[in-house]
Short mmCIF file of C-alpha atoms in Angstrom, two decimals:
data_model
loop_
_atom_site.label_atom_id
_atom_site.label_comp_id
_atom_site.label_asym_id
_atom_site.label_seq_id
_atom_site.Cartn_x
_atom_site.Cartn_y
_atom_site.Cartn_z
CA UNK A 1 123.19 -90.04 262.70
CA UNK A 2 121.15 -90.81 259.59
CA UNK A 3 119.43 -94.21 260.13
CA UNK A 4 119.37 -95.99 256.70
CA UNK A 5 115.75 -97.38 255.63
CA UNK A 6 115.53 -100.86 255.73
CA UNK A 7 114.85 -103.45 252.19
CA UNK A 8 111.24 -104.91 252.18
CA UNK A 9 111.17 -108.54 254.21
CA UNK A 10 110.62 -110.71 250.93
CA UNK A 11 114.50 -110.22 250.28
CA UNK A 12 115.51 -111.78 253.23
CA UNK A 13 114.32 -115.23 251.84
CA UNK A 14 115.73 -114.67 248.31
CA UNK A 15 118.56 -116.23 246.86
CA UNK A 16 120.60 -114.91 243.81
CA UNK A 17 120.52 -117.39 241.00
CA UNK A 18 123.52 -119.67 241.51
CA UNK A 19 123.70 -120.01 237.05
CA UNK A 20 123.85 -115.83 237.14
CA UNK A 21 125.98 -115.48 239.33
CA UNK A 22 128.07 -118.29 237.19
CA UNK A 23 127.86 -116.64 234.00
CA UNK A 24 129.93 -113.78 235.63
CA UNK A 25 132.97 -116.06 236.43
CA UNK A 26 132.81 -117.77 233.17
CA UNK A 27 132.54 -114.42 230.76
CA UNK A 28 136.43 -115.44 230.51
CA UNK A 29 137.32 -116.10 226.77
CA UNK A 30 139.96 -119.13 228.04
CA UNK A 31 136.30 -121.10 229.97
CA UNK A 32 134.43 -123.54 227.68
CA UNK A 33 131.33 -122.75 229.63
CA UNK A 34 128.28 -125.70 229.53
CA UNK A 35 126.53 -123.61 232.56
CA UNK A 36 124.23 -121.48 230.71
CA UNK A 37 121.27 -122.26 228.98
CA UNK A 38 121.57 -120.06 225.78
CA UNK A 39 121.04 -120.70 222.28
CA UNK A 40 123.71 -120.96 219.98
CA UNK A 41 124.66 -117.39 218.74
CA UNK A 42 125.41 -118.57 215.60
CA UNK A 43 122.28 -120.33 214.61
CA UNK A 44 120.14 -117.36 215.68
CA UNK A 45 118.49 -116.05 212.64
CA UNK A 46 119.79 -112.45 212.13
CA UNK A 47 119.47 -111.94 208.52
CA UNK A 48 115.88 -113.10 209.22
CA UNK A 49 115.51 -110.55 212.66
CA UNK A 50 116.64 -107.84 210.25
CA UNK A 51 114.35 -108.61 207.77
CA UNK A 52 111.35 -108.35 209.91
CA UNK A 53 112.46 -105.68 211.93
CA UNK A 54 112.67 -104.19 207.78
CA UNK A 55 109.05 -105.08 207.16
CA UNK A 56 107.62 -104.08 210.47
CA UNK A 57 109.16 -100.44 210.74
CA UNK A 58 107.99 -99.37 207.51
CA UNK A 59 105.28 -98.72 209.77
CA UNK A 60 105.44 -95.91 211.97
CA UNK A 61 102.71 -97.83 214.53
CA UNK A 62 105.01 -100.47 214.91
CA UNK A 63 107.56 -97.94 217.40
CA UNK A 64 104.44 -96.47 219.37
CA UNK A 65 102.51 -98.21 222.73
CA UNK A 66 100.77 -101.04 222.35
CA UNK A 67 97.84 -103.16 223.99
CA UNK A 68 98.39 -104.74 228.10
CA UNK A 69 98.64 -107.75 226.64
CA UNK A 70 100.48 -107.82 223.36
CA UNK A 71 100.06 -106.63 220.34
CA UNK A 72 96.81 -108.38 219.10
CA UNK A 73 98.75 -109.93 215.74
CA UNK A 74 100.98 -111.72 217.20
CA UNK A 75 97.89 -113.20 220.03
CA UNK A 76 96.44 -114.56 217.32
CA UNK A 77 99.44 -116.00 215.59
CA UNK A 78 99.98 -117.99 219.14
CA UNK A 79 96.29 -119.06 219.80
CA UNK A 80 96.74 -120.79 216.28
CA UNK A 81 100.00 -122.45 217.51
CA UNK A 82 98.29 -123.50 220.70
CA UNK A 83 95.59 -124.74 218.84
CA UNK A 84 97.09 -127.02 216.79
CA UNK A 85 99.36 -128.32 219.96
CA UNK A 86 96.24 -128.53 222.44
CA UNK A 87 93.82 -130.13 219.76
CA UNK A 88 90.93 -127.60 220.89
CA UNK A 89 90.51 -123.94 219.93
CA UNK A 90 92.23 -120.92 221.31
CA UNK A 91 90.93 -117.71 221.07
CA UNK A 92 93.51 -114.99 221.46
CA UNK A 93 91.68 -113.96 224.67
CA UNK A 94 93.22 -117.06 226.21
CA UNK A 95 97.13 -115.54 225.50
CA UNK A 96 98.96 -112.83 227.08
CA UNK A 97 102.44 -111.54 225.49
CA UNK A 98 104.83 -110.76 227.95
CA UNK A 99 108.87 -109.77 228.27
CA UNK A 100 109.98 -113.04 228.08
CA UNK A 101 108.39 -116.04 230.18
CA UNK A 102 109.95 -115.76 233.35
CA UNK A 103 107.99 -112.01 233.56
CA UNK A 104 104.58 -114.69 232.74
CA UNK A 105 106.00 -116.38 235.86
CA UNK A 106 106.32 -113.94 238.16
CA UNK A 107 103.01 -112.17 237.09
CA UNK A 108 100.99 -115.84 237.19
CA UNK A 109 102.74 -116.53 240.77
CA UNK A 110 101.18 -112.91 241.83
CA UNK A 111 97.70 -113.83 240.56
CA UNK A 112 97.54 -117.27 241.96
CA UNK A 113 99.59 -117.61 244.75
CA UNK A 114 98.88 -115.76 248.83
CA UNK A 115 101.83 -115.81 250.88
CA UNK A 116 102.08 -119.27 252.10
CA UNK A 117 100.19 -120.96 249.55
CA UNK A 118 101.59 -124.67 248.65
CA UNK A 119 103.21 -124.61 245.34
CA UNK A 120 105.02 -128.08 244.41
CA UNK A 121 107.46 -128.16 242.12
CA UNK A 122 110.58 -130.74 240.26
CA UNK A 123 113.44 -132.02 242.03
CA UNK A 124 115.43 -131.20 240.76
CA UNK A 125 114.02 -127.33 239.83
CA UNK A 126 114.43 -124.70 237.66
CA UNK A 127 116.16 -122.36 239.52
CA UNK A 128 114.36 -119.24 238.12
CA UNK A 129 110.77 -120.92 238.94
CA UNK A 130 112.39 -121.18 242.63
CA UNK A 131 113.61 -117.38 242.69
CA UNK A 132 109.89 -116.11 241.49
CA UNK A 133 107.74 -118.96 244.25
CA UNK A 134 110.32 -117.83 247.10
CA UNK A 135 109.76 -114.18 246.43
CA UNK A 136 105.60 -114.54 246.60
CA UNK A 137 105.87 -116.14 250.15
CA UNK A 138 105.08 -119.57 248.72
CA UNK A 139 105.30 -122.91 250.61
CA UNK A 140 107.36 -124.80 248.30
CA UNK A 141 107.49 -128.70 248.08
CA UNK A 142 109.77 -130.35 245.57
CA UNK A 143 108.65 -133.87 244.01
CA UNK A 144 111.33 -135.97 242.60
CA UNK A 145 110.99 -136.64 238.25
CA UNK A 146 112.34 -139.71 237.40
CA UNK A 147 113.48 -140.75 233.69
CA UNK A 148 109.57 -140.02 232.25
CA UNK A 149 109.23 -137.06 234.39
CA UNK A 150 107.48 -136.23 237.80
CA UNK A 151 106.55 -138.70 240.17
CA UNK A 152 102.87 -138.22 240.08
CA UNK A 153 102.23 -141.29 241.96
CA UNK A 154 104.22 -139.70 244.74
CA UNK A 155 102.25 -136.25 244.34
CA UNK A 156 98.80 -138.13 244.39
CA UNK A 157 100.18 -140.08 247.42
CA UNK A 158 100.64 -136.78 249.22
CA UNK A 159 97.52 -135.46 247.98
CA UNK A 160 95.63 -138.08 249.62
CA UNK A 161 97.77 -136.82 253.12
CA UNK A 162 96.67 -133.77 253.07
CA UNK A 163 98.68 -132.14 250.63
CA UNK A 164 96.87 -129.26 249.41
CA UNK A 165 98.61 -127.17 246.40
CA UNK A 166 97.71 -124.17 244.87
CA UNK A 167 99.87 -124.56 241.84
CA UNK A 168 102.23 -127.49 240.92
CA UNK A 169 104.85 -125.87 238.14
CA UNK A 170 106.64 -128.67 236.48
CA UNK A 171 109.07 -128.37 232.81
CA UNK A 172 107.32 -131.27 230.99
CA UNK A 173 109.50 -131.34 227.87
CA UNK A 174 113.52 -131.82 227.87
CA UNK A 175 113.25 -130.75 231.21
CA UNK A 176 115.53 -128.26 232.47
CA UNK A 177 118.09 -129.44 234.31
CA UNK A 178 117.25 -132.84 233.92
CA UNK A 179 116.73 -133.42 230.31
CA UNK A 180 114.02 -135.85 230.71
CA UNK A 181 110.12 -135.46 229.28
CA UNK A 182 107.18 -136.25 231.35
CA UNK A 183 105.32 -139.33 229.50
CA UNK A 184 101.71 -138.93 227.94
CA UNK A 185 100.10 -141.14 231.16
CA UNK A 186 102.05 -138.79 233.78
CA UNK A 187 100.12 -135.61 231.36
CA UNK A 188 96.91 -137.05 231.76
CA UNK A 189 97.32 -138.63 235.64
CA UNK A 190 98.63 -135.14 236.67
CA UNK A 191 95.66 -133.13 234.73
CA UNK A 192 93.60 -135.81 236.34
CA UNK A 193 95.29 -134.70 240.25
CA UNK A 194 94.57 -131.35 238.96
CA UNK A 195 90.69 -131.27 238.05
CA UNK A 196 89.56 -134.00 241.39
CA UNK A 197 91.97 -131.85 244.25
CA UNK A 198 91.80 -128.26 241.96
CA UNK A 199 94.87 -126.93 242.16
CA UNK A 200 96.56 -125.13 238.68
CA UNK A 201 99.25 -126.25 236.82
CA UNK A 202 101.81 -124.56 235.22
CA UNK A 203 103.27 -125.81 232.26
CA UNK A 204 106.59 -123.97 231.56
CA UNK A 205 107.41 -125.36 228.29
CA UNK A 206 110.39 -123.28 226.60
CA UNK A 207 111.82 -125.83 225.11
CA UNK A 208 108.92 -128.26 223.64
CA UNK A 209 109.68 -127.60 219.57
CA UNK A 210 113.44 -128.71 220.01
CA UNK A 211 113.07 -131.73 219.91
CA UNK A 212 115.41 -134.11 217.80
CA UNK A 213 113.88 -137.21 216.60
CA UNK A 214 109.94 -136.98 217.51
CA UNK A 215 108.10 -134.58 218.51
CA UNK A 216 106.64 -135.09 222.69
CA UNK A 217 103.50 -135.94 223.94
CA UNK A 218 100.81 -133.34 223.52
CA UNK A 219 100.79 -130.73 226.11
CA UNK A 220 99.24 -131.44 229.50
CA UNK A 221 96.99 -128.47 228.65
CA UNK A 222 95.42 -131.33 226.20
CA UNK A 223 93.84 -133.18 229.19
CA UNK A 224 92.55 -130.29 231.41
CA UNK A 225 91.74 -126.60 231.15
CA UNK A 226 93.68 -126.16 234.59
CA UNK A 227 96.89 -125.32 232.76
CA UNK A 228 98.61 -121.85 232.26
CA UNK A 229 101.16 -122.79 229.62
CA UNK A 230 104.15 -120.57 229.14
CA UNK A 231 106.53 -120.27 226.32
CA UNK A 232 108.80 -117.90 224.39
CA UNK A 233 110.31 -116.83 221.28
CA UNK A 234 114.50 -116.55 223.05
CA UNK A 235 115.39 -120.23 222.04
CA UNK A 236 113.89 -120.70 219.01
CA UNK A 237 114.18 -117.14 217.06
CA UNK A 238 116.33 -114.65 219.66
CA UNK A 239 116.49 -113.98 222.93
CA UNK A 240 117.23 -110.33 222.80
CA UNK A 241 113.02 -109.84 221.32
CA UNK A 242 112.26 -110.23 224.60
CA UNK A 243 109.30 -111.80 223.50
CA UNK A 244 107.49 -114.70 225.79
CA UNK A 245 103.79 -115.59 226.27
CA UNK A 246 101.37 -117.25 228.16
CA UNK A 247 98.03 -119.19 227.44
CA UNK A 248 95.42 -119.60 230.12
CA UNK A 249 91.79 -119.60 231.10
CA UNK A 250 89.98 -115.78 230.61
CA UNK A 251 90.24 -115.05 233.94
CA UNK A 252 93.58 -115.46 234.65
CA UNK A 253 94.80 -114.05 231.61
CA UNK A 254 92.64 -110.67 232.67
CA UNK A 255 94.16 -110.78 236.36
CA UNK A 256 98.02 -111.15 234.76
CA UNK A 257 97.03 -107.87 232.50
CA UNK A 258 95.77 -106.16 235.43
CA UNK A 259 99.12 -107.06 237.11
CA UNK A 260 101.21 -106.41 233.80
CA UNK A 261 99.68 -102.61 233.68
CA UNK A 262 101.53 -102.05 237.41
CA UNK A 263 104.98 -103.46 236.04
CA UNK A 264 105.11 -102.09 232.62
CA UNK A 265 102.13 -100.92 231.02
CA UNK A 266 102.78 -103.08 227.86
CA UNK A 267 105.71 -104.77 225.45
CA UNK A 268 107.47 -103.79 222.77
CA UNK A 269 105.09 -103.30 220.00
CA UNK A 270 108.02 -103.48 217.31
CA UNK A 271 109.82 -107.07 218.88
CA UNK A 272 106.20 -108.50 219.09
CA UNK A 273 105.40 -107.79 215.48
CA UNK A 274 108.76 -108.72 214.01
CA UNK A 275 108.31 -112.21 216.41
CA UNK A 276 104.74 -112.53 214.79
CA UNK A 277 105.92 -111.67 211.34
CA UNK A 278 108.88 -114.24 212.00
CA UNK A 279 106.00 -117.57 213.51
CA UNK A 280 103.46 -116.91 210.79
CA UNK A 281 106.18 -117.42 208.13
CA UNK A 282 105.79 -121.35 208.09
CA UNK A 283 107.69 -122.32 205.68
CA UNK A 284 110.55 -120.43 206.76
CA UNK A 285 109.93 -121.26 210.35
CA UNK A 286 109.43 -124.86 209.60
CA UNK A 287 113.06 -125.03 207.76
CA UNK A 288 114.57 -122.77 210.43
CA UNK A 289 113.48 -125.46 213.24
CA UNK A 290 114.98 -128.12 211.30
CA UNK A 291 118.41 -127.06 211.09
CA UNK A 292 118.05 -126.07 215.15
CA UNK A 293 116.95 -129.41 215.63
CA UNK A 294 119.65 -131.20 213.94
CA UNK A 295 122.63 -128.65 215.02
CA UNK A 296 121.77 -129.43 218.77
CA UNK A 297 120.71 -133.25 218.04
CA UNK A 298 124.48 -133.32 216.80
CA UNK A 299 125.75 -131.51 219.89
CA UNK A 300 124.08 -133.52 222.54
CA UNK A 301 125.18 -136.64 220.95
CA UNK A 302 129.19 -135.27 220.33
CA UNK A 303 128.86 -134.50 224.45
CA UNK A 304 127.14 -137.40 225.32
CA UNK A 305 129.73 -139.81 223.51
CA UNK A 306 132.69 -137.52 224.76
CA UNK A 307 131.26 -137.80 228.45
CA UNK A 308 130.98 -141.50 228.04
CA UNK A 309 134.32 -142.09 226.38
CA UNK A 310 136.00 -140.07 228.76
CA UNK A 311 134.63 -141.18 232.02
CA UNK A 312 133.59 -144.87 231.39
CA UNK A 313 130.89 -145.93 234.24
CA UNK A 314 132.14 -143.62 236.00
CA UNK A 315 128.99 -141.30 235.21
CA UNK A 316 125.92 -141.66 234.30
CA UNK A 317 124.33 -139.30 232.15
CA UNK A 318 120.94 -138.19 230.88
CA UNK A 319 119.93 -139.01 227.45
CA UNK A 320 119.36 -135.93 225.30
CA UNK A 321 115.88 -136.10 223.21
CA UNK A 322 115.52 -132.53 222.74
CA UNK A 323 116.42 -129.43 224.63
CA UNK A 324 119.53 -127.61 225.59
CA UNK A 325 120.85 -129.88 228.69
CA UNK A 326 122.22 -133.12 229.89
CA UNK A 327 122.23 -134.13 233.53
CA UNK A 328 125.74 -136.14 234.98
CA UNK A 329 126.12 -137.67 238.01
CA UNK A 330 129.38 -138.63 239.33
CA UNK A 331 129.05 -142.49 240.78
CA UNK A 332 132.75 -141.99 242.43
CA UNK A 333 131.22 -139.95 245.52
CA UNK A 334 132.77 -136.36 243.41
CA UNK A 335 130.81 -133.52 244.85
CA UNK A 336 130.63 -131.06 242.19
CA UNK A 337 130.45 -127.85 244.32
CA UNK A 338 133.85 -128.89 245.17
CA UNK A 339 134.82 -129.86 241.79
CA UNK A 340 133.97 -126.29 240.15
CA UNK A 341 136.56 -124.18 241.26
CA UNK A 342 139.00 -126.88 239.52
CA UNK A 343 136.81 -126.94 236.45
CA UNK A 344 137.29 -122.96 236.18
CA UNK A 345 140.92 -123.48 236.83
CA UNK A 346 141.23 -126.15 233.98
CA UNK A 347 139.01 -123.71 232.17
CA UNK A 348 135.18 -125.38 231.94
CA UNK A 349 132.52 -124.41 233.42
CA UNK A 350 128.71 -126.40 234.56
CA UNK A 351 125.93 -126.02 237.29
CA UNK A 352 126.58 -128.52 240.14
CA UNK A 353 123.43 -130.45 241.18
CA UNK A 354 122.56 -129.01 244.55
CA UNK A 355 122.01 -125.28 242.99
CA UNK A 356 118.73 -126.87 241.64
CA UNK A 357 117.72 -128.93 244.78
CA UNK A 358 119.71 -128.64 247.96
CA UNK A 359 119.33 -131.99 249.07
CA UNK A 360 122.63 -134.71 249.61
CA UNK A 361 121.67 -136.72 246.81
CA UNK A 362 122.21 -133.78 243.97
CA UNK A 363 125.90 -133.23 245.36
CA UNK A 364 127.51 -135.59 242.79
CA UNK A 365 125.45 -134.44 239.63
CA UNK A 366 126.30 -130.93 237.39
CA UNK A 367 124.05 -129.81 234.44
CA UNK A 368 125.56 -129.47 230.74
CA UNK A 369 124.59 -127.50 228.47
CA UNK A 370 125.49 -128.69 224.97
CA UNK A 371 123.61 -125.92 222.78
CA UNK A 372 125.90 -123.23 222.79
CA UNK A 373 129.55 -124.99 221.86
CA UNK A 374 129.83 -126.61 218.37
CA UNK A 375 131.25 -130.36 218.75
CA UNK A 376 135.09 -129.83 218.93
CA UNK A 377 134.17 -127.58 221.52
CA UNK A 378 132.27 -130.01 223.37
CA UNK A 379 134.62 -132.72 223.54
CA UNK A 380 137.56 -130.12 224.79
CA UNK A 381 135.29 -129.30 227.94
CA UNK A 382 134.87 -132.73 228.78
CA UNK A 383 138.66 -133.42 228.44
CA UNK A 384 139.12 -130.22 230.57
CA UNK A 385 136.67 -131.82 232.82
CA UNK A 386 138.06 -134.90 233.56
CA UNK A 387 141.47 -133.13 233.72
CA UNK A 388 139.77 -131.36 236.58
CA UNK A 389 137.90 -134.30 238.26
CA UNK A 390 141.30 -135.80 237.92
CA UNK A 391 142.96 -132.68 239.55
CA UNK A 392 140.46 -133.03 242.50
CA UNK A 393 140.71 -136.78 243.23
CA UNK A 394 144.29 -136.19 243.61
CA UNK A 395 143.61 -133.03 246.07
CA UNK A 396 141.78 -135.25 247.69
CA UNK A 397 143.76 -138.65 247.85
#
């Protein structure tokens, strides 16, 4: 008998995403679904996509292989971005283009991290920053972020135990799943952990040009040079470029190319150039941003009120200065794992709490996203949701 040949050993500690695995039970067209994070389909700019994809192919270069890491336009067009966000100069050395930022992730969790390093992150956590840590063999610690972000004060008090991190990865603006933004003196104390106890920090920041009615603290990259920043074009111009980047010190940028020629030799020469051609058209860009940033301003506010007409104190939820997400908690002792099946049944669908941070005190909170669903929309899925929380009390009574 044929003996089958075993999986490698850093499966057996990985977990499918909980949201993926969601998005396949809510591809029904009856479920309003606030689980995933994507951008509104509507307000993605085709005509503009098929204008630069128009520009960029009456090139023939533009279809053939390109540099490691990116094609060197659209490096340059980033480094100025940075530049202006950082407030010092970044030379396109410092960026590497990759397919999407969670491929950054993974390939800057290869080049920093051993197996068993200590890598700290939120609670609660982005679940695809917990996928890519738990496949590298890392030691994970979760601090808890509070209304202006991570606790640093708790991270520096483990510090001075012993603590010894290689990388702390943290979502600094409209934090996903909590909605909140880390405050300019968290930036600079955490760039200040980072420099006296040397550990990197990560600074995912997908969502840091959504904001609604001010723009957030400069990055933390502003207060050290200990930072790998990561972004990405998918909520702001269109997921499907596949476009993301990261911006770090030379010699990590060289290790993640070294890394990047093992997974895919390079990009997509023709999505990077249209996504360059697309950033260095200001003025468009600058009106484009605009009408993101009051659509979803608009959204988050018709789902916020809804929630709060709806429910009364019953909840308590996040406010929404930016982003794609709100964060409710139930104050009635409602787990939401339990509540979900109900919410399918009354057709709406969230993330419950504990699929970001499996700890008691995340049973009673979900994650909404209000970016996707114009405002009527909205305020159905919260009536289907308290149909549903209704539904289970009874169950339950």
């Amino acid at each position: 008998m044929t003996t089958i040949p075993s999986l490698a050993r850093r499966l057996d500690s990985v977990q499918s995403s909980a949201i993926r695995d969601l998005l396949a039970l809510t591809a029904r067209d009856d479920v309003i679904s606030l689980a995933g994070g994507l951008p509104a389909t509507e307000l993605i700019p085709a005509q503009r996509v098929r204008e630069a994809a128009a520009a960029v192919l009456s090139e023939p270069q533009a279809v053939q292989y390109g540099e490691t890491p990116g094609w060197r336009g659209l490096r340059e067009v980033i480094a100025g971005r940075e530049s202006d966000a950082i407030g010092r100069v970044v030379d396109p050395s410092n960026v590497v283009v990759t397919h999407g930022s969670q491929q950054a992730l993974t390939l800057v969790a290869q080049a920093l991290l051993d197996p068993g390093a200590v890598v700290v992150v939120d609670e609660p956590a982005y679940t695809g920053a917990l996928q890519v840590f738990s496949i590298a063999g890392a030691d994970i610690h979760a601090i808890p972020i509070a209304a202006d972000g991570m606790d640093t004060c708790e991270l520096e008090r483990r510090l001075a135990a012993g603590l010894r991190p290689a990388l702390v990865h943290t979502v600094a603006n409209f934090h996903n799943p909590r909605g909140v933004t880390m405050s300019h003196d968290k930036r600079a104390h955490l760039a200040a952990l980072a420099d006296r106890y040397g550990f990197w920090i990560l600074e995912d920041d997908p969502y840091g040009e959504i904001w609604f009615d001010a723009p957030p603290s400069p990055p933390i990259a502003a207060h050290s040079d200990r930072v790998v920043r990561l972004s990405s074009a998918s909520k702001i111009l269109a997921p499907a470029l596949r476009v993301g980047w990261m911006v770090a010190p030379k010699r990590v940028c060289d290790a993640v190319e070294l890394l990047k020629q093992g997974a895919d030799l390079c990009g997509s020469s023709m999505t990077q150039q249209m996504t360059a051609e697309m950033l260095s058209d200001t003025s468009w860009l600058g009106m484009h941003l605009d009408r993101l940033r009051s659509a979803y301003g608009q959204r988050a506010t018709a789902l916020r009120t809804a929630v709060e007409a709806e429910f009364d104190d019953r909840v308590h939820i996040s406010p929404a200065d930016g982003g794609m997400f709100v964060w409710l908690t139930f104050r009635d002792g409602t787990d939401t794992t339990a509540l979900l099946p109900t919410a399918l049944e009354n057709g709406v669908a969230f993330v419950p709490g504990r699929a970001f941070a499996d700890a008691p005190q995340y049973s009673g909170a979900a994650r909404l996203c209000f970016a996707s669903s114009a405002e009527p929309v909205l305020q159905e899925a919260v009536r289907r949701l308290k149909s549903a929380h209704a539904d289970t009390a009874h169950t339950l009574s």
